[in-house]
PDB file of C-alpha atoms and ligand atoms in Angstrom:
ATOM      1  CA  UNK A 295      87.383-144.514  35.907  1.00  0.00           C
ATOM      2  CA  UNK A 296      90.298-145.239  38.211  1.00  0.00           C
ATOM      3  CA  UNK A 297      92.873-142.775  39.537  1.00  0.00           C
ATOM      4  CA  UNK A 298      96.172-143.729  41.185  1.00  0.00           C
ATOM      5  CA  UNK A 299      96.148-141.568  44.288  1.00  0.00           C
ATOM      6  CA  UNK A 300      97.304-143.447  47.374  1.00  0.00           C
ATOM      7  CA  UNK A 301      98.515-146.893  48.422  1.00  0.00           C
ATOM      8  CA  UNK A 302      95.399-147.330  50.536  1.00  0.00           C
ATOM      9  CA  UNK A 303      93.526-148.124  47.332  1.00  0.00           C
ATOM     10  CA  UNK A 304      95.528-151.297  46.568  1.00  0.00           C
ATOM     11  CA  UNK A 305      94.856-154.859  47.699  1.00  0.00           C
ATOM     12  CA  UNK A 306      96.710-158.148  47.223  1.00  0.00           C
ATOM     13  CA  UNK A 307      94.746-159.152  44.144  1.00  0.00           C
ATOM     14  CA  UNK A 308      95.493-155.889  42.375  1.00  0.00           C
ATOM     15  CA  UNK A 309      99.179-155.935  43.358  1.00  0.00           C
ATOM     16  CA  UNK A 310      99.613-159.543  42.166  1.00  0.00           C
ATOM     17  CA  UNK A 311      98.015-158.596  38.876  1.00  0.00           C
ATOM     18  CA  UNK A 312     100.132-155.446  38.469  1.00  0.00           C
ATOM     19  CA  UNK A 313     103.415-157.199  39.245  1.00  0.00           C
ATOM     20  CA  UNK A 314     102.606-160.086  36.880  1.00  0.00           C
ATOM     21  CA  UNK A 315     101.788-157.567  34.173  1.00  0.00           C
ATOM     22  CA  UNK A 316     105.078-155.767  34.893  1.00  0.00           C
ATOM     23  CA  UNK A 317     106.960-159.075  34.538  1.00  0.00           C
ATOM     24  CA  UNK A 318     105.266-159.697  31.202  1.00  0.00           C
ATOM     25  CA  UNK A 319     105.962-156.186  29.866  1.00  0.00           C
ATOM     26  CA  UNK A 320     109.598-156.490  30.920  1.00  0.00           C
ATOM     27  CA  UNK A 321     109.900-159.898  29.207  1.00  0.00           C
ATOM     28  CA  UNK A 322     108.057-158.985  26.009  1.00  0.00           C
ATOM     29  CA  UNK A 323     108.090-155.193  25.550  1.00  0.00           C
ATOM     30  CA  UNK A 324     107.322-155.515  21.808  1.00  0.00           C
ATOM     31  CA  UNK A 325     103.905-156.992  22.658  1.00  0.00           C
ATOM     32  CA  UNK A 326     102.937-153.693  24.343  1.00  0.00           C
ATOM     33  CA  UNK A 327     104.631-151.105  22.120  1.00  0.00           C
ATOM     34  CA  UNK A 328     101.426-150.090  20.320  1.00  0.00           C
ATOM     35  CA  UNK A 329      98.979-150.644  23.150  1.00  0.00           C
ATOM     36  CA  UNK A 330      98.410-146.928  23.793  1.00  0.00           C
ATOM     37  CA  UNK A 331      98.710-145.764  20.159  1.00  0.00           C
ATOM     38  CA  UNK A 332      96.741-142.577  19.608  1.00  0.00           C
ATOM     39  CA  UNK A 333      96.615-141.653  23.307  1.00  0.00           C
ATOM     40  CA  UNK A 334      98.049-138.421  24.707  1.00  0.00           C
ATOM     41  CA  UNK A 335      99.277-138.340  28.301  1.00  0.00           C
ATOM     42  CA  UNK A 336     100.362-135.216  30.177  1.00  0.00           C
ATOM     43  CA  UNK A 337     103.145-135.011  32.756  1.00  0.00           C
ATOM     44  CA  UNK A 338     102.662-131.924  34.982  1.00  0.00           C
ATOM     45  CA  UNK A 339     105.424-131.482  37.569  1.00  0.00           C
ATOM     46  CA  UNK A 340     105.136-128.658  40.113  1.00  0.00           C
ATOM     47  CA  UNK A 341     108.243-129.976  41.924  1.00  0.00           C
ATOM     48  CA  UNK A 342     111.641-131.151  40.599  1.00  0.00           C
ATOM     49  CA  UNK A 343     112.055-134.730  39.445  1.00  0.00           C
ATOM     50  CA  UNK A 344     114.483-136.869  37.484  1.00  0.00           C
ATOM     51  CA  UNK A 345     113.426-140.504  37.781  1.00  0.00           C
ATOM     52  CA  UNK A 346     109.695-140.176  38.272  1.00  0.00           C
ATOM     53  CA  UNK A 347     109.052-137.803  35.371  1.00  0.00           C
ATOM     54  CA  UNK A 348     111.477-139.323  32.911  1.00  0.00           C
ATOM     55  CA  UNK A 349     110.526-142.923  33.690  1.00  0.00           C
ATOM     56  CA  UNK A 350     106.849-142.023  33.280  1.00  0.00           C
ATOM     57  CA  UNK A 351     107.640-140.276  29.987  1.00  0.00           C
ATOM     58  CA  UNK A 352     109.724-143.224  28.774  1.00  0.00           C
ATOM     59  CA  UNK A 353     106.868-145.535  29.810  1.00  0.00           C
ATOM     60  CA  UNK A 354     104.344-143.412  27.877  1.00  0.00           C
ATOM     61  CA  UNK A 355     106.492-143.483  24.717  1.00  0.00           C
ATOM     62  CA  UNK A 356     107.266-147.212  25.013  1.00  0.00           C
ATOM     63  CA  UNK A 357     103.538-147.970  25.085  1.00  0.00           C
ATOM     64  CA  UNK A 358     103.031-145.992  21.866  1.00  0.00           C
ATOM     65  CA  UNK A 359     101.297-142.972  23.447  1.00  0.00           C
ATOM     66  CA  UNK A 360     102.411-139.376  23.015  1.00  0.00           C
ATOM     67  CA  UNK A 361     103.479-137.130  25.864  1.00  0.00           C
ATOM     68  CA  UNK A 362     102.908-133.448  26.573  1.00  0.00           C
ATOM     69  CA  UNK A 363     104.894-132.157  29.499  1.00  0.00           C
ATOM     70  CA  UNK A 364     105.464-129.222  31.824  1.00  0.00           C
ATOM     71  CA  UNK A 365     108.528-129.971  33.868  1.00  0.00           C
ATOM     72  CA  UNK A 366     108.490-126.795  35.889  1.00  0.00           C
ATOM     73  CA  UNK A 367     104.776-126.227  36.170  1.00  0.00           C
ATOM     74  CA  UNK A 368     104.901-123.797  39.090  1.00  0.00           C
ATOM     75  CA  UNK A 369     106.728-121.218  36.935  1.00  0.00           C
ATOM     76  CA  UNK A 370     105.971-122.364  33.392  1.00  0.00           C
ATOM     77  CA  UNK A 371     102.215-122.982  33.590  1.00  0.00           C
ATOM     78  CA  UNK A 372      99.362-120.625  34.401  1.00  0.00           C
ATOM     79  CA  UNK A 373      99.856-121.521  38.089  1.00  0.00           C
ATOM     80  CA  UNK A 374     102.309-118.585  37.966  1.00  0.00           C
ATOM     81  CA  UNK A 375      99.382-116.348  36.957  1.00  0.00           C
ATOM     82  CA  UNK A 376      97.314-117.548  39.888  1.00  0.00           C
ATOM     83  CA  UNK A 377      95.275-120.244  38.156  1.00  0.00           C
ATOM     84  CA  UNK A 378      93.906-122.835  40.579  1.00  0.00           C
ATOM     85  CA  UNK A 379      95.027-126.445  40.307  1.00  0.00           C
ATOM     86  CA  UNK A 380      91.401-127.416  39.715  1.00  0.00           C
ATOM     87  CA  UNK A 381      91.068-125.122  36.669  1.00  0.00           C
ATOM     88  CA  UNK A 382      94.376-126.334  35.211  1.00  0.00           C
ATOM     89  CA  UNK A 383      93.303-129.968  35.554  1.00  0.00           C
ATOM     90  CA  UNK A 384      89.820-129.350  34.137  1.00  0.00           C
ATOM     91  CA  UNK A 385      91.416-127.856  31.016  1.00  0.00           C
ATOM     92  CA  UNK A 386      94.152-130.482  30.714  1.00  0.00           C
ATOM     93  CA  UNK A 387      91.730-133.372  31.035  1.00  0.00           C
ATOM     94  CA  UNK A 388      90.044-132.110  27.865  1.00  0.00           C
ATOM     95  CA  UNK A 389      93.314-132.462  25.945  1.00  0.00           C
ATOM     96  CA  UNK A 390      94.541-135.826  27.231  1.00  0.00           C
ATOM     97  CA  UNK A 391      93.817-139.431  28.159  1.00  0.00           C
ATOM     98  CA  UNK A 392      95.708-139.309  31.468  1.00  0.00           C
ATOM     99  CA  UNK A 393      97.517-136.834  33.724  1.00  0.00           C
ATOM    100  CA  UNK A 394     100.671-137.689  35.671  1.00  0.00           C
ATOM    101  CA  UNK A 395     101.138-135.006  38.318  1.00  0.00           C
ATOM    102  CA  UNK A 396     103.617-134.114  41.049  1.00  0.00           C
ATOM    103  CA  UNK A 397     102.678-131.285  43.410  1.00  0.00           C
ATOM    104  CA  UNK A 398     103.837-129.774  46.696  1.00  0.00           C
ATOM    105  CA  UNK A 399     100.339-129.879  48.245  1.00  0.00           C
ATOM    106  CA  UNK A 400      99.603-133.083  50.184  1.00  0.00           C
ATOM    107  CA  UNK A 401      96.021-133.064  48.911  1.00  0.00           C
ATOM    108  CA  UNK A 402      96.767-132.134  45.290  1.00  0.00           C
ATOM    109  CA  UNK A 403      96.166-135.576  43.763  1.00  0.00           C
ATOM    110  CA  UNK A 404      92.775-135.905  45.450  1.00  0.00           C
ATOM    111  CA  UNK A 405      91.858-132.358  44.391  1.00  0.00           C
ATOM    112  CA  UNK A 406      92.875-133.123  40.808  1.00  0.00           C
ATOM    113  CA  UNK A 407      90.978-136.427  40.711  1.00  0.00           C
ATOM    114  CA  UNK A 408      87.764-134.712  41.823  1.00  0.00           C
ATOM    115  CA  UNK A 409      87.702-132.469  38.738  1.00  0.00           C
ATOM    116  CA  UNK A 410      89.482-134.627  36.152  1.00  0.00           C
ATOM    117  CA  UNK A 411      87.634-136.513  33.438  1.00  0.00           C
ATOM    118  CA  UNK A 412      90.727-138.692  32.761  1.00  0.00           C
ATOM    119  CA  UNK A 413      92.833-140.839  35.137  1.00  0.00           C
ATOM    120  CA  UNK A 414      95.178-138.920  37.444  1.00  0.00           C
ATOM    121  CA  UNK A 415      98.459-140.564  38.476  1.00  0.00           C
ATOM    122  CA  UNK A 416      99.922-139.175  41.679  1.00  0.00           C
ATOM    123  CA  UNK A 417     103.653-138.798  41.057  1.00  0.00           C
ATOM    124  CA  UNK A 418     104.260-137.360  44.540  1.00  0.00           C
ATOM    125  CA  UNK A 419     102.066-135.085  46.656  1.00  0.00           C
ATOM    126  CA  UNK A 420     103.933-132.962  49.208  1.00  0.00           C
ATOM    127  CA  UNK A 421     105.176-134.963  52.170  1.00  0.00           C
ATOM    128  CA  UNK A 422     102.074-137.143  51.932  1.00  0.00           C
ATOM    129  CA  UNK A 423     102.243-139.844  49.295  1.00  0.00           C
ATOM    130  CA  UNK A 424     104.230-141.238  46.381  1.00  0.00           C
ATOM    131  CA  UNK A 425     102.302-144.395  45.469  1.00  0.00           C
ATOM    132  CA  UNK A 426     104.073-145.229  42.207  1.00  0.00           C
ATOM    133  CA  UNK A 427     107.437-145.140  44.009  1.00  0.00           C
ATOM    134  CA  UNK A 428     106.127-147.559  46.641  1.00  0.00           C
ATOM    135  CA  UNK A 429     104.912-149.869  43.859  1.00  0.00           C
ATOM    136  CA  UNK A 430     108.348-149.978  42.273  1.00  0.00           C
ATOM    137  CA  UNK A 431     109.952-150.459  45.695  1.00  0.00           C
ATOM    138  CA  UNK A 432     107.708-153.480  46.317  1.00  0.00           C
ATOM    139  CA  UNK A 433     108.294-154.788  42.811  1.00  0.00           C
ATOM    140  CA  UNK A 434     112.051-154.657  43.460  1.00  0.00           C
ATOM    141  CA  UNK A 435     111.538-156.640  46.673  1.00  0.00           C
ATOM    142  CA  UNK A 436     109.403-159.150  44.713  1.00  0.00           C
ATOM    143  CA  UNK A 437     112.134-159.520  42.064  1.00  0.00           C
ATOM    144  CA  UNK A 438     114.537-160.596  44.821  1.00  0.00           C
ATOM    145  CA  UNK A 439     112.272-163.557  45.514  1.00  0.00           C
ATOM    146  CA  UNK A 440     111.206-162.304  48.925  1.00  0.00           C
ATOM    147  CA  UNK A 441     107.721-162.981  50.213  1.00  0.00           C
ATOM    148  CA  UNK A 442     105.711-159.882  51.142  1.00  0.00           C
ATOM    149  CA  UNK A 443     104.274-161.502  54.280  1.00  0.00           C
ATOM    150  CA  UNK A 444     106.293-161.151  57.490  1.00  0.00           C
ATOM    151  CA  UNK A 445     108.769-158.873  55.780  1.00  0.00           C
ATOM    152  CA  UNK A 446     111.227-156.998  58.023  1.00  0.00           C
ATOM    153  CA  UNK A 447     112.063-153.518  56.731  1.00  0.00           C
ATOM    154  CA  UNK A 448     114.151-150.706  58.223  1.00  0.00           C
ATOM    155  CA  UNK A 449     113.032-147.286  57.011  1.00  0.00           C
ATOM    156  CA  UNK A 450     115.917-144.903  57.596  1.00  0.00           C
ATOM    157  CA  UNK A 451     116.449-141.137  57.557  1.00  0.00           C
ATOM    158  CA  UNK A 452     113.729-138.539  57.163  1.00  0.00           C
ATOM    159  CA  UNK A 453     110.633-140.405  58.299  1.00  0.00           C
ATOM    160  CA  UNK A 454     108.804-137.163  59.039  1.00  0.00           C
ATOM    161  CA  UNK A 455     108.672-135.650  55.538  1.00  0.00           C
ATOM    162  CA  UNK A 456     109.622-138.653  53.377  1.00  0.00           C
ATOM    163  CA  UNK A 457     106.588-139.386  51.212  1.00  0.00           C
ATOM    164  CA  UNK A 458     108.212-142.518  49.785  1.00  0.00           C
ATOM    165  CA  UNK A 459     108.422-143.973  53.296  1.00  0.00           C
ATOM    166  CA  UNK A 460     104.825-142.985  54.024  1.00  0.00           C
ATOM    167  CA  UNK A 461     103.583-144.768  50.904  1.00  0.00           C
ATOM    168  CA  UNK A 462     105.805-147.812  51.410  1.00  0.00           C
ATOM    169  CA  UNK A 463     104.421-148.255  54.919  1.00  0.00           C
ATOM    170  CA  UNK A 464     100.879-148.310  53.545  1.00  0.00           C
ATOM    171  CA  UNK A 465     101.795-150.829  50.878  1.00  0.00           C
ATOM    172  CA  UNK A 466     103.574-153.126  53.350  1.00  0.00           C
ATOM    173  CA  UNK A 467     100.420-153.000  55.473  1.00  0.00           C
ATOM    174  CA  UNK A 468      98.510-154.797  52.716  1.00  0.00           C
ATOM    175  CA  UNK A 469     100.431-157.971  53.618  1.00  0.00           C
ATOM    176  CA  UNK A 470     100.585-160.065  56.790  1.00  0.00           C
ATOM    177  CA  UNK A 471     102.483-158.750  59.752  1.00  0.00           C
ATOM    178  CA  UNK A 472     105.319-156.549  58.514  1.00  0.00           C
ATOM    179  CA  UNK A 473     107.956-155.650  61.087  1.00  0.00           C
ATOM    180  CA  UNK A 474     109.076-152.079  60.460  1.00  0.00           C
ATOM    181  CA  UNK A 475     112.136-150.581  62.173  1.00  0.00           C
ATOM    182  CA  UNK A 476     112.160-146.773  62.054  1.00  0.00           C
ATOM    183  CA  UNK A 477     115.724-145.439  62.217  1.00  0.00           C
ATOM    184  CA  UNK A 478     115.747-141.654  62.494  1.00  0.00           C
ATOM    185  CA  UNK A 479     116.701-138.809  64.778  1.00  0.00           C
ATOM    186  CA  UNK A 480     113.920-137.652  67.086  1.00  0.00           C
ATOM    187  CA  UNK A 481     113.243-134.536  64.934  1.00  0.00           C
ATOM    188  CA  UNK A 482     112.536-136.729  61.911  1.00  0.00           C
ATOM    189  CA  UNK A 483     110.527-139.488  63.581  1.00  0.00           C
ATOM    190  CA  UNK A 484     107.633-141.186  61.796  1.00  0.00           C
ATOM    191  CA  UNK A 485     104.354-139.280  62.374  1.00  0.00           C
ATOM    192  CA  UNK A 486     101.874-140.982  64.669  1.00  0.00           C
ATOM    193  CA  UNK A 487      99.275-141.452  61.925  1.00  0.00           C
ATOM    194  CA  UNK A 488     101.592-143.938  60.151  1.00  0.00           C
ATOM    195  CA  UNK A 489     102.456-145.779  63.365  1.00  0.00           C
ATOM    196  CA  UNK A 490      98.724-146.068  64.075  1.00  0.00           C
ATOM    197  CA  UNK A 491      98.121-147.243  60.506  1.00  0.00           C
ATOM    198  CA  UNK A 492     100.692-150.019  60.910  1.00  0.00           C
ATOM    199  CA  UNK A 493      99.232-151.149  64.228  1.00  0.00           C
ATOM    200  CA  UNK A 494      95.718-151.141  62.785  1.00  0.00           C
ATOM    201  CA  UNK A 495      96.964-153.456  60.030  1.00  0.00           C
ATOM    202  CA  UNK A 496      98.632-155.896  62.460  1.00  0.00           C
ATOM    203  CA  UNK A 497     102.165-154.781  61.704  1.00  0.00           C
ATOM    204  CA  UNK A 498     104.821-153.971  64.295  1.00  0.00           C
ATOM    205  CA  UNK A 499     106.668-150.659  64.483  1.00  0.00           C
ATOM    206  CA  UNK A 500     109.970-150.430  66.361  1.00  0.00           C
ATOM    207  CA  UNK A 501     111.675-146.995  66.599  1.00  0.00           C
ATOM    208  CA  UNK A 502     115.507-147.184  66.581  1.00  0.00           C
ATOM    209  CA  UNK A 503     118.449-144.810  66.943  1.00  0.00           C
ATOM    210  CA  UNK A 504     121.311-146.841  65.417  1.00  0.00           C
ATOM    211  CA  UNK A 505     122.052-149.498  62.803  1.00  0.00           C
ATOM    212  CA  UNK A 506     123.132-151.668  65.762  1.00  0.00           C
ATOM    213  CA  UNK A 507     119.460-151.886  66.765  1.00  0.00           C
ATOM    214  CA  UNK A 508     118.568-153.739  63.542  1.00  0.00           C
ATOM    215  CA  UNK A 509     118.609-157.548  63.256  1.00  0.00           C
ATOM    216  CA  UNK A 510     121.474-158.736  61.065  1.00  0.00           C
ATOM    217  CA  UNK A 511     119.115-160.805  58.897  1.00  0.00           C
ATOM    218  CA  UNK A 512     116.672-157.959  58.235  1.00  0.00           C
ATOM    219  CA  UNK A 513     115.126-158.261  54.737  1.00  0.00           C
ATOM    220  CA  UNK A 514     115.305-154.647  53.550  1.00  0.00           C
ATOM    221  CA  UNK A 515     117.127-151.469  54.532  1.00  0.00           C
ATOM    222  CA  UNK A 516     115.357-148.508  52.901  1.00  0.00           C
ATOM    223  CA  UNK A 517     117.434-145.352  53.306  1.00  0.00           C
ATOM    224  CA  UNK A 518     116.249-141.858  52.367  1.00  0.00           C
ATOM    225  CA  UNK A 519     117.663-138.349  52.125  1.00  0.00           C
ATOM    226  CA  UNK A 520     116.606-135.501  54.412  1.00  0.00           C
ATOM    227  CA  UNK A 521     113.825-133.601  52.612  1.00  0.00           C
ATOM    228  CA  UNK A 522     115.498-130.208  53.025  1.00  0.00           C
ATOM    229  CA  UNK A 523     112.918-128.495  50.830  1.00  0.00           C
ATOM    230  CA  UNK A 524     110.130-129.288  53.316  1.00  0.00           C
ATOM    231  CA  UNK A 525     111.345-127.453  56.428  1.00  0.00           C
ATOM    232  CA  UNK A 526     112.759-124.116  57.475  1.00  0.00           C
ATOM    233  CA  UNK A 527     113.239-124.501  61.221  1.00  0.00           C
ATOM    234  CA  UNK A 528     116.949-124.097  61.909  1.00  0.00           C
ATOM    235  CA  UNK A 529     116.750-126.451  64.895  1.00  0.00           C
ATOM    236  CA  UNK A 530     115.862-129.330  62.557  1.00  0.00           C
ATOM    237  CA  UNK A 531     119.471-130.097  61.665  1.00  0.00           C
ATOM    238  CA  UNK A 532     119.610-132.772  58.966  1.00  0.00           C
ATOM    239  CA  UNK A 533     121.026-136.019  60.309  1.00  0.00           C
ATOM    240  CA  UNK A 534     122.116-138.725  57.929  1.00  0.00           C
ATOM    241  CA  UNK A 535     122.364-142.364  58.866  1.00  0.00           C
ATOM    242  CA  UNK A 536     125.181-143.252  56.529  1.00  0.00           C
ATOM    243  CA  UNK A 537     125.331-146.741  55.068  1.00  0.00           C
ATOM    244  CA  UNK A 538     128.882-147.643  54.055  1.00  0.00           C
ATOM    245  CA  UNK A 539     130.834-150.855  53.540  1.00  0.00           C
ATOM    246  CA  UNK A 540     131.398-151.266  57.265  1.00  0.00           C
ATOM    247  CA  UNK A 541     127.698-150.940  58.074  1.00  0.00           C
ATOM    248  CA  UNK A 542     126.772-153.370  55.268  1.00  0.00           C
ATOM    249  CA  UNK A 543     129.191-155.927  56.674  1.00  0.00           C
ATOM    250  CA  UNK A 544     126.889-156.215  59.719  1.00  0.00           C
ATOM    251  CA  UNK A 545     124.030-157.563  57.591  1.00  0.00           C
ATOM    252  CA  UNK A 546     123.350-160.923  55.982  1.00  0.00           C
ATOM    253  CA  UNK A 547     123.703-161.812  52.298  1.00  0.00           C
ATOM    254  CA  UNK A 548     119.919-161.668  52.020  1.00  0.00           C
ATOM    255  CA  UNK A 549     119.559-158.095  53.275  1.00  0.00           C
ATOM    256  CA  UNK A 550     118.894-155.753  50.378  1.00  0.00           C
ATOM    257  CA  UNK A 551     119.629-152.025  50.374  1.00  0.00           C
ATOM    258  CA  UNK A 552     117.095-149.738  48.680  1.00  0.00           C
ATOM    259  CA  UNK A 553     116.849-145.967  48.263  1.00  0.00           C
ATOM    260  CA  UNK A 554     114.300-144.009  46.188  1.00  0.00           C
ATOM    261  CA  UNK A 555     117.107-141.651  45.054  1.00  0.00           C
ATOM    262  CA  UNK A 556     118.350-138.980  44.765  1.00  0.00           C
ATOM    263  CA  UNK A 557     120.883-139.768  47.470  1.00  0.00           C
ATOM    264  CA  UNK A 558     123.016-137.242  49.270  1.00  0.00           C
ATOM    265  CA  UNK A 559     125.577-138.550  51.757  1.00  0.00           C
ATOM    266  CA  UNK A 560     123.402-141.259  53.322  1.00  0.00           C
ATOM    267  CA  UNK A 561     124.700-144.045  51.087  1.00  0.00           C
ATOM    268  CA  UNK A 562     128.415-144.035  50.547  1.00  0.00           C
ATOM    269  CA  UNK A 563     129.471-144.819  46.964  1.00  0.00           C
ATOM    270  CA  UNK A 564     131.710-147.575  48.311  1.00  0.00           C
ATOM    271  CA  UNK A 565     128.654-149.835  48.581  1.00  0.00           C
ATOM    272  CA  UNK A 566     127.478-149.291  44.988  1.00  0.00           C
ATOM    273  CA  UNK A 567     129.058-152.514  43.774  1.00  0.00           C
ATOM    274  CA  UNK A 568     127.779-154.587  46.709  1.00  0.00           C
ATOM    275  CA  UNK A 569     125.320-157.079  45.116  1.00  0.00           C
ATOM    276  CA  UNK A 570     122.849-156.215  47.886  1.00  0.00           C
ATOM    277  CA  UNK A 571     122.766-152.527  46.857  1.00  0.00           C
ATOM    278  CA  UNK A 572     119.789-152.418  44.494  1.00  0.00           C
ATOM    279  CA  UNK A 573     118.902-148.724  44.212  1.00  0.00           C
ATOM    280  CA  UNK A 574     119.850-148.341  40.557  1.00  0.00           C
ATOM    281  CA  UNK A 575     118.007-151.549  39.683  1.00  0.00           C
ATOM    282  CA  UNK A 576     115.079-150.152  41.685  1.00  0.00           C
ATOM    283  CA  UNK A 577     115.098-146.932  39.606  1.00  0.00           C
ATOM    284  CA  UNK A 578     115.161-148.990  36.380  1.00  0.00           C
ATOM    285  CA  UNK A 579     112.255-151.132  37.594  1.00  0.00           C
ATOM    286  CA  UNK A 580     110.279-147.894  37.924  1.00  0.00           C
ATOM    287  CA  UNK A 581     109.841-147.536  34.198  1.00  0.00           C
ATOM    288  CA  UNK A 582     108.410-151.063  33.816  1.00  0.00           C
ATOM    289  CA  UNK A 583     106.078-150.723  36.780  1.00  0.00           C
ATOM    290  CA  UNK A 584     104.831-147.387  35.429  1.00  0.00           C
ATOM    291  CA  UNK A 585     104.233-148.976  32.011  1.00  0.00           C
ATOM    292  CA  UNK A 586     102.077-151.614  33.689  1.00  0.00           C
ATOM    293  CA  UNK A 587     100.229-148.972  35.677  1.00  0.00           C
ATOM    294  CA  UNK A 588      99.534-146.764  32.629  1.00  0.00           C
ATOM    295  CA  UNK A 589      98.504-149.737  30.500  1.00  0.00           C
ATOM    296  CA  UNK A 590      96.202-151.197  33.105  1.00  0.00           C
ATOM    297  CA  UNK A 591      94.626-147.916  34.225  1.00  0.00           C
ATOM    298  CA  UNK A 592      94.120-146.317  30.831  1.00  0.00           C
ATOM    299  CA  UNK A 593      92.928-149.439  28.989  1.00  0.00           C
ATOM    300  CA  UNK A 594      91.073-151.269  31.746  1.00  0.00           C
ATOM    301  CA  UNK A 595      90.339-148.312  34.074  1.00  0.00           C
TER     302      UNK A 595
HETATM  303  C1  LIG B 673     111.673-139.153  45.947  1.00  0.00           C
HETATM  304  C2  LIG B 673     110.604-138.088  45.973  1.00  0.00           C
HETATM  305  O1  LIG B 673     110.548-137.226  45.100  1.00  0.00           O
HETATM  306  O2  LIG B 673     109.829-138.122  46.916  1.00  0.00           O
HETATM  307  N1  LIG B 673     112.346-139.316  44.748  1.00  0.00           N
HETATM  308  C3  LIG B 673     111.792-140.052  43.743  1.00  0.00           C
HETATM  309  O3  LIG B 673     110.659-139.867  43.362  1.00  0.00           O
HETATM  310  N2  LIG B 673     112.540-141.034  43.237  1.00  0.00           N
HETATM  311  C4  LIG B 673     112.587-139.078  47.109  1.00  0.00           C
HETATM  312  C5  LIG B 673     113.327-137.803  47.364  1.00  0.00           C
HETATM  313  O4  LIG B 673     113.199-136.812  46.656  1.00  0.00           O
HETATM  314  O5  LIG B 673     114.088-137.811  48.327  1.00  0.00           O
END
């Protein structure tokens, strides 16, 4: 049985297969609408979510499965009575054919997988990982016709706590020689473990302090919000690197702008109709990628 825990588990062959399957599901959704008939899949969210939970739930329903859900699991499940995550998952895996879970603990998905008798899908674990987001980010890059080898990507904003950035970095490392520009304030710099990971996988990491430091023909700008919920220190003042029309005018027609959403002020709404601004497309792609992931994992495990 396979769990979807971290981007370290993926290789080129698997990613090619998953993205081809996503293309096929997107082209012919009717072919897949009964593929998970009779299955029950749980969505357990211990942290807030809009896109991840609802796109997973839409994906579950579009494949013909049924969904049971706890959207506010920290208060509305027995976690509020002190039940351990392990006990909750043991019980839930007896009711279902798969568990989609978001949790504030970095190690929660691994802990759940150890005790679960059905596949666990990590829908975000603390500041650690968000593998299904990274898959939809890469799929969006693929849909633009870009090659994954030698890709140049600026990750922008909260590189310290941003789990989407952490997972994207691991996924980019699957391919040949990514060049990653890290644009953040010093308080929110990328942790050393990810810089080391990139180097180990023959990618280049270049820390930056301004959009002026980025090449004008960079492939992808990936902006993120400051993860305010993950820190309390008052000296860590949030610092947004705001992308607006003027900033976008510095970059080539082939530079795409991504964001996992939700955004705060870091992308000005005046770029929403720029054809290079793909964050809403990216969010829509999430449902199709998650359909492919559920289909492949639950049927072919
Ligand atoms: C992200 C998350 O939850 O990590 N959102 C998402 O899943 N689309 C990013 C964020 O909350 O900033």
